[in-house]
mmCIF file of C-alpha atoms in Angstrom:
data_model
loop_
_atom_site.group_PDB
_atom_site.id
_atom_site.type_symbol
_atom_site.label_atom_id
_atom_site.label_comp_id
_atom_site.label_asym_id
_atom_site.label_seq_id
_atom_site.Cartn_x
_atom_site.Cartn_y
_atom_site.Cartn_z
ATOM 1 C CA PHE A 209 -5.129 5.203 6.512
ATOM 2 C CA ALA A 210 -3.794 6.972 4.085
ATOM 3 C CA SER A 211 -0.113 6.894 4.750
ATOM 4 C CA GLY A 212 -0.233 4.240 7.716
ATOM 5 C CA ASP A 213 1.173 7.024 10.264
ATOM 6 C CA LEU A 214 -1.395 8.475 12.315
ATOM 7 C CA ILE A 215 0.822 11.915 12.456
ATOM 8 C CA THR A 216 1.456 12.268 8.875
ATOM 9 C CA ASP A 217 -2.598 11.379 8.267
ATOM 10 C CA ALA A 218 -3.440 14.107 10.454
ATOM 11 C CA PHE A 219 -1.029 17.074 9.584
ATOM 12 C CA ALA A 220 -3.740 19.167 7.395
ATOM 13 C CA VAL A 221 -6.226 18.578 10.031
ATOM 14 C CA ARG A 222 -3.757 20.132 12.384
ATOM 15 C CA MET A 223 -2.372 22.844 10.237
ATOM 16 C CA PHE A 224 -6.565 24.196 10.558
ATOM 17 C CA ALA A 225 -6.821 23.803 14.030
ATOM 18 C CA ASP A 226 -3.422 25.655 14.255
ATOM 19 C CA ALA A 227 -4.385 28.882 11.554
ATOM 20 C CA GLY A 228 -7.854 29.186 13.629
ATOM 21 C CA LEU A 229 -9.850 27.689 11.625
ATOM 22 C CA GLU A 230 -13.461 26.007 12.460
ATOM 23 C CA MET A 231 -14.249 22.787 10.982
ATOM 24 C CA LEU A 232 -15.842 19.918 11.161
ATOM 25 C CA VAL A 233 -13.464 16.947 10.801
ATOM 26 C CA SER A 234 -14.982 13.194 9.984
ATOM 27 C CA GLN A 235 -13.762 9.802 10.214
ATOM 28 C CA SER A 236 -14.716 6.361 9.690
ATOM 29 C CA TYR A 237 -13.098 3.504 11.241
ATOM 30 C CA ALA A 238 -15.166 0.809 8.772
ATOM 31 C CA LYS A 239 -12.236 -0.021 6.720
ATOM 32 C CA ASN A 240 -9.119 0.743 9.415
ATOM 33 C CA LEU A 241 -10.864 -1.676 11.900
ATOM 34 C CA GLY A 242 -12.596 -4.074 9.692
ATOM 35 C CA LEU A 243 -15.657 -2.884 10.880
ATOM 36 C CA TYR A 244 -17.867 -2.483 7.446
ATOM 37 C CA GLY A 245 -20.819 -3.537 8.953
ATOM 38 C CA GLU A 246 -21.637 -1.021 11.887
ATOM 39 C CA ARG A 247 -20.835 2.589 9.998
ATOM 40 C CA VAL A 248 -18.777 3.091 13.099
ATOM 41 C CA GLY A 249 -17.008 7.000 12.881
ATOM 42 C CA ALA A 250 -16.748 10.037 15.081
ATOM 43 C CA LEU A 251 -17.567 14.031 14.264
ATOM 44 C CA HIS A 252 -14.822 16.424 15.959
ATOM 45 C CA CYS A 253 -16.154 19.981 15.899
ATOM 46 C CA VAL A 254 -13.466 22.577 16.071
ATOM 47 C CA ALA A 255 -15.032 26.101 17.088
ATOM 48 C CA LYS A 256 -13.103 29.218 17.947
ATOM 49 C CA ASP A 257 -14.781 29.597 21.034
ATOM 50 C CA ALA A 258 -17.381 27.730 23.866
ATOM 51 C CA ASP A 259 -20.113 29.427 22.270
ATOM 52 C CA ASN A 260 -20.010 28.422 18.522
ATOM 53 C CA ALA A 261 -19.097 25.341 20.114
ATOM 54 C CA LYS A 262 -22.456 25.047 21.918
ATOM 55 C CA ARG A 263 -23.981 26.525 19.085
ATOM 56 C CA ALA A 264 -22.860 23.729 16.621
ATOM 57 C CA LEU A 265 -23.316 20.667 19.261
ATOM 58 C CA SER A 266 -26.889 21.746 19.407
ATOM 59 C CA GLN A 267 -27.556 22.063 15.465
ATOM 60 C CA LEU A 268 -25.458 18.718 15.243
ATOM 61 C CA LYS A 269 -27.936 17.169 17.857
ATOM 62 C CA ARG A 270 -31.022 17.960 15.856
ATOM 63 C CA LEU A 271 -29.386 16.387 12.748
ATOM 64 C CA ALA A 272 -28.985 13.569 14.525
ATOM 65 C CA ARG A 273 -32.020 13.215 15.942
ATOM 66 C CA ALA A 274 -33.841 13.236 12.783
ATOM 67 C CA LEU A 275 -31.623 10.745 11.097
ATOM 68 C CA TYR A 276 -31.665 8.231 13.611
ATOM 69 C CA SER A 277 -32.720 7.940 17.214
ATOM 70 C CA ASN A 278 -30.648 5.119 19.315
ATOM 71 C CA PRO A 279 -27.639 4.627 17.075
ATOM 72 C CA PRO A 280 -25.930 0.782 17.970
ATOM 73 C CA THR A 281 -23.042 0.770 19.919
ATOM 74 C CA THR A 282 -21.366 -1.970 19.779
ATOM 75 C CA GLY A 283 -18.680 -0.603 17.012
ATOM 76 C CA ALA A 284 -18.303 2.250 18.860
ATOM 77 C CA ARG A 285 -17.810 0.138 21.714
ATOM 78 C CA ILE A 286 -15.284 -1.973 19.572
ATOM 79 C CA VAL A 287 -13.258 1.080 19.110
ATOM 80 C CA ALA A 288 -13.047 2.381 22.063
ATOM 81 C CA GLU A 289 -11.791 -1.070 23.698
ATOM 82 C CA VAL A 290 -8.491 -1.104 20.641
ATOM 83 C CA VAL A 291 -7.978 2.868 21.128
ATOM 84 C CA GLY A 292 -8.324 2.661 24.796
ATOM 85 C CA ASP A 293 -6.196 -0.563 25.531
ATOM 86 C CA PRO A 294 -2.328 0.909 24.575
ATOM 87 C CA GLU A 295 -1.363 -2.979 23.335
ATOM 88 C CA LEU A 296 -4.503 -2.792 21.900
ATOM 89 C CA PHE A 297 -3.965 0.276 20.258
ATOM 90 C CA GLY A 298 0.096 -0.118 19.568
ATOM 91 C CA GLU A 299 -0.856 -3.577 18.082
ATOM 92 C CA TRP A 300 -3.702 -1.593 15.570
ATOM 93 C CA LYS A 301 -1.413 1.083 14.459
ATOM 94 C CA SER A 302 1.226 -1.888 13.675
ATOM 95 C CA GLU A 303 -1.795 -3.374 11.291
ATOM 96 C CA MET A 304 -2.026 -0.208 9.477
ATOM 97 C CA GLU A 305 1.170 0.698 9.027
ATOM 98 C CA GLY A 306 1.622 -3.010 7.592
ATOM 99 C CA MET A 307 -1.504 -2.677 5.596
ATOM 100 C CA ALA A 308 -0.633 0.803 3.882
ATOM 101 C CA GLY A 309 2.830 -0.133 3.207
ATOM 102 C CA ARG A 310 1.454 -3.367 1.109
ATOM 103 C CA ILE A 311 -1.239 -0.678 -0.932
ATOM 104 C CA LYS A 312 2.098 0.851 -1.497
ATOM 105 C CA ALA A 313 3.875 -2.061 -2.438
ATOM 106 C CA VAL A 314 0.603 -3.087 -5.398
ATOM 107 C CA ARG A 315 0.674 0.164 -6.315
ATOM 108 C CA ALA A 316 3.951 0.570 -7.349
ATOM 109 C CA GLN A 317 4.034 -3.464 -8.718
ATOM 110 C CA LEU A 318 1.067 -2.121 -10.941
ATOM 111 C CA VAL A 319 2.382 0.958 -12.186
ATOM 112 C CA GLY A 320 5.645 -1.253 -12.962
ATOM 113 C CA CYS A 321 3.584 -3.737 -15.240
ATOM 114 C CA LEU A 322 1.448 -1.443 -16.975
ATOM 115 C CA LYS A 323 4.919 0.359 -17.919
ATOM 116 C CA GLU A 324 6.171 -2.891 -19.473
ATOM 117 C CA LEU A 325 3.011 -3.566 -21.401
ATOM 118 C CA CYS A 326 2.573 0.490 -22.151
ATOM 119 C CA PRO A 327 6.229 2.311 -21.716
ATOM 120 C CA GLU A 328 5.011 5.201 -23.694
ATOM 121 C CA ARG A 329 1.858 6.064 -21.075
ATOM 122 C CA SER A 330 2.655 8.053 -17.766
ATOM 123 C CA TRP A 331 1.054 5.835 -14.747
ATOM 124 C CA ASP A 332 2.207 8.246 -12.433
ATOM 125 C CA PHE A 333 -1.164 9.125 -11.159
ATOM 126 C CA ILE A 334 -1.521 5.814 -9.433
ATOM 127 C CA THR A 335 0.955 6.196 -7.244
ATOM 128 C CA ASP A 336 0.088 10.162 -6.693
ATOM 129 C CA GLN A 337 -3.190 8.666 -5.307
ATOM 130 C CA ILE A 338 -3.525 7.234 -1.670
ATOM 131 C CA GLY A 339 -5.581 5.112 0.100
ATOM 132 C CA MET A 340 -7.157 1.525 -0.347
ATOM 133 C CA PHE A 341 -8.915 2.605 -3.818
ATOM 134 C CA SER A 342 -7.143 3.874 -7.613
ATOM 135 C CA TYR A 343 -8.607 5.667 -10.084
ATOM 136 C CA THR A 344 -7.889 3.399 -12.987
ATOM 137 C CA GLY A 345 -8.410 6.281 -15.983
ATOM 138 C CA MET A 346 -10.483 4.040 -17.864
ATOM 139 C CA THR A 347 -13.826 3.949 -19.501
ATOM 140 C CA GLN A 348 -16.929 2.343 -18.222
ATOM 141 C CA ALA A 349 -17.035 0.094 -21.766
ATOM 142 C CA GLN A 350 -13.261 -0.758 -20.616
ATOM 143 C CA VAL A 351 -14.146 -1.203 -17.126
ATOM 144 C CA GLU A 352 -16.737 -4.051 -19.035
ATOM 145 C CA ASN A 353 -14.587 -5.567 -20.753
ATOM 146 C CA MET A 354 -12.178 -6.022 -18.000
ATOM 147 C CA THR A 355 -15.232 -7.588 -15.784
ATOM 148 C CA ASN A 356 -16.283 -9.511 -18.678
ATOM 149 C CA LYS A 357 -13.191 -11.319 -20.606
ATOM 150 C CA HIS A 358 -11.065 -11.069 -17.250
ATOM 151 C CA HIS A 359 -13.284 -10.929 -14.395
ATOM 152 C CA VAL A 360 -11.556 -7.787 -12.847
ATOM 153 C CA TYR A 361 -14.233 -5.973 -11.117
ATOM 154 C CA MET A 362 -14.157 -2.202 -9.846
ATOM 155 C CA THR A 363 -17.056 0.957 -10.319
ATOM 156 C CA LYS A 364 -18.485 1.181 -13.280
ATOM 157 C CA ASP A 365 -16.071 5.035 -13.180
ATOM 158 C CA GLY A 366 -12.864 2.636 -13.172
ATOM 159 C CA ARG A 367 -12.397 3.125 -9.127
ATOM 160 C CA ILE A 368 -10.655 0.035 -8.555
ATOM 161 C CA SER A 369 -9.693 -1.497 -4.865
ATOM 162 C CA LEU A 370 -5.708 -1.605 -4.814
ATOM 163 C CA ALA A 371 -6.287 -4.471 -1.828
ATOM 164 C CA GLY A 372 -7.690 -7.038 -3.857
ATOM 165 C CA LEU A 373 -4.842 -7.381 -5.805
ATOM 166 C CA SER A 374 -2.227 -9.298 -6.138
#
């Protein structure tokens, strides 16, 4: 949920489809529905015709069969319930918009604080990014310092979860 708006976030995919491009589009419900342990998502195939769609489906079935035989269905059933019920779907969209707005506000607040501490540096790269995570630009040594001295945790390449900042 980059922007929190399904129409806005689908713009590029729809533009490519309208241009006649064939593509595979994957989506995950892990974060936006809180189904982390379920690893539920979808893979959409946009093909130029029925024959290409049939060929793609054949290959995708071969891959799926090699990866797993009977995937769990609990997460998929939860997603189907939420997106299939207009009231639940509306509530979910509202919550996504709220979370996306919160993440944008955290980005802006973080940049504001960083500009106060180090005004000579541009911090726009933080607000130019989208989503729940941000690359900080920190080196591995700086990340280790933040973890060891301040108990601020992130990946070694400086990627941090903005949802965890307050």
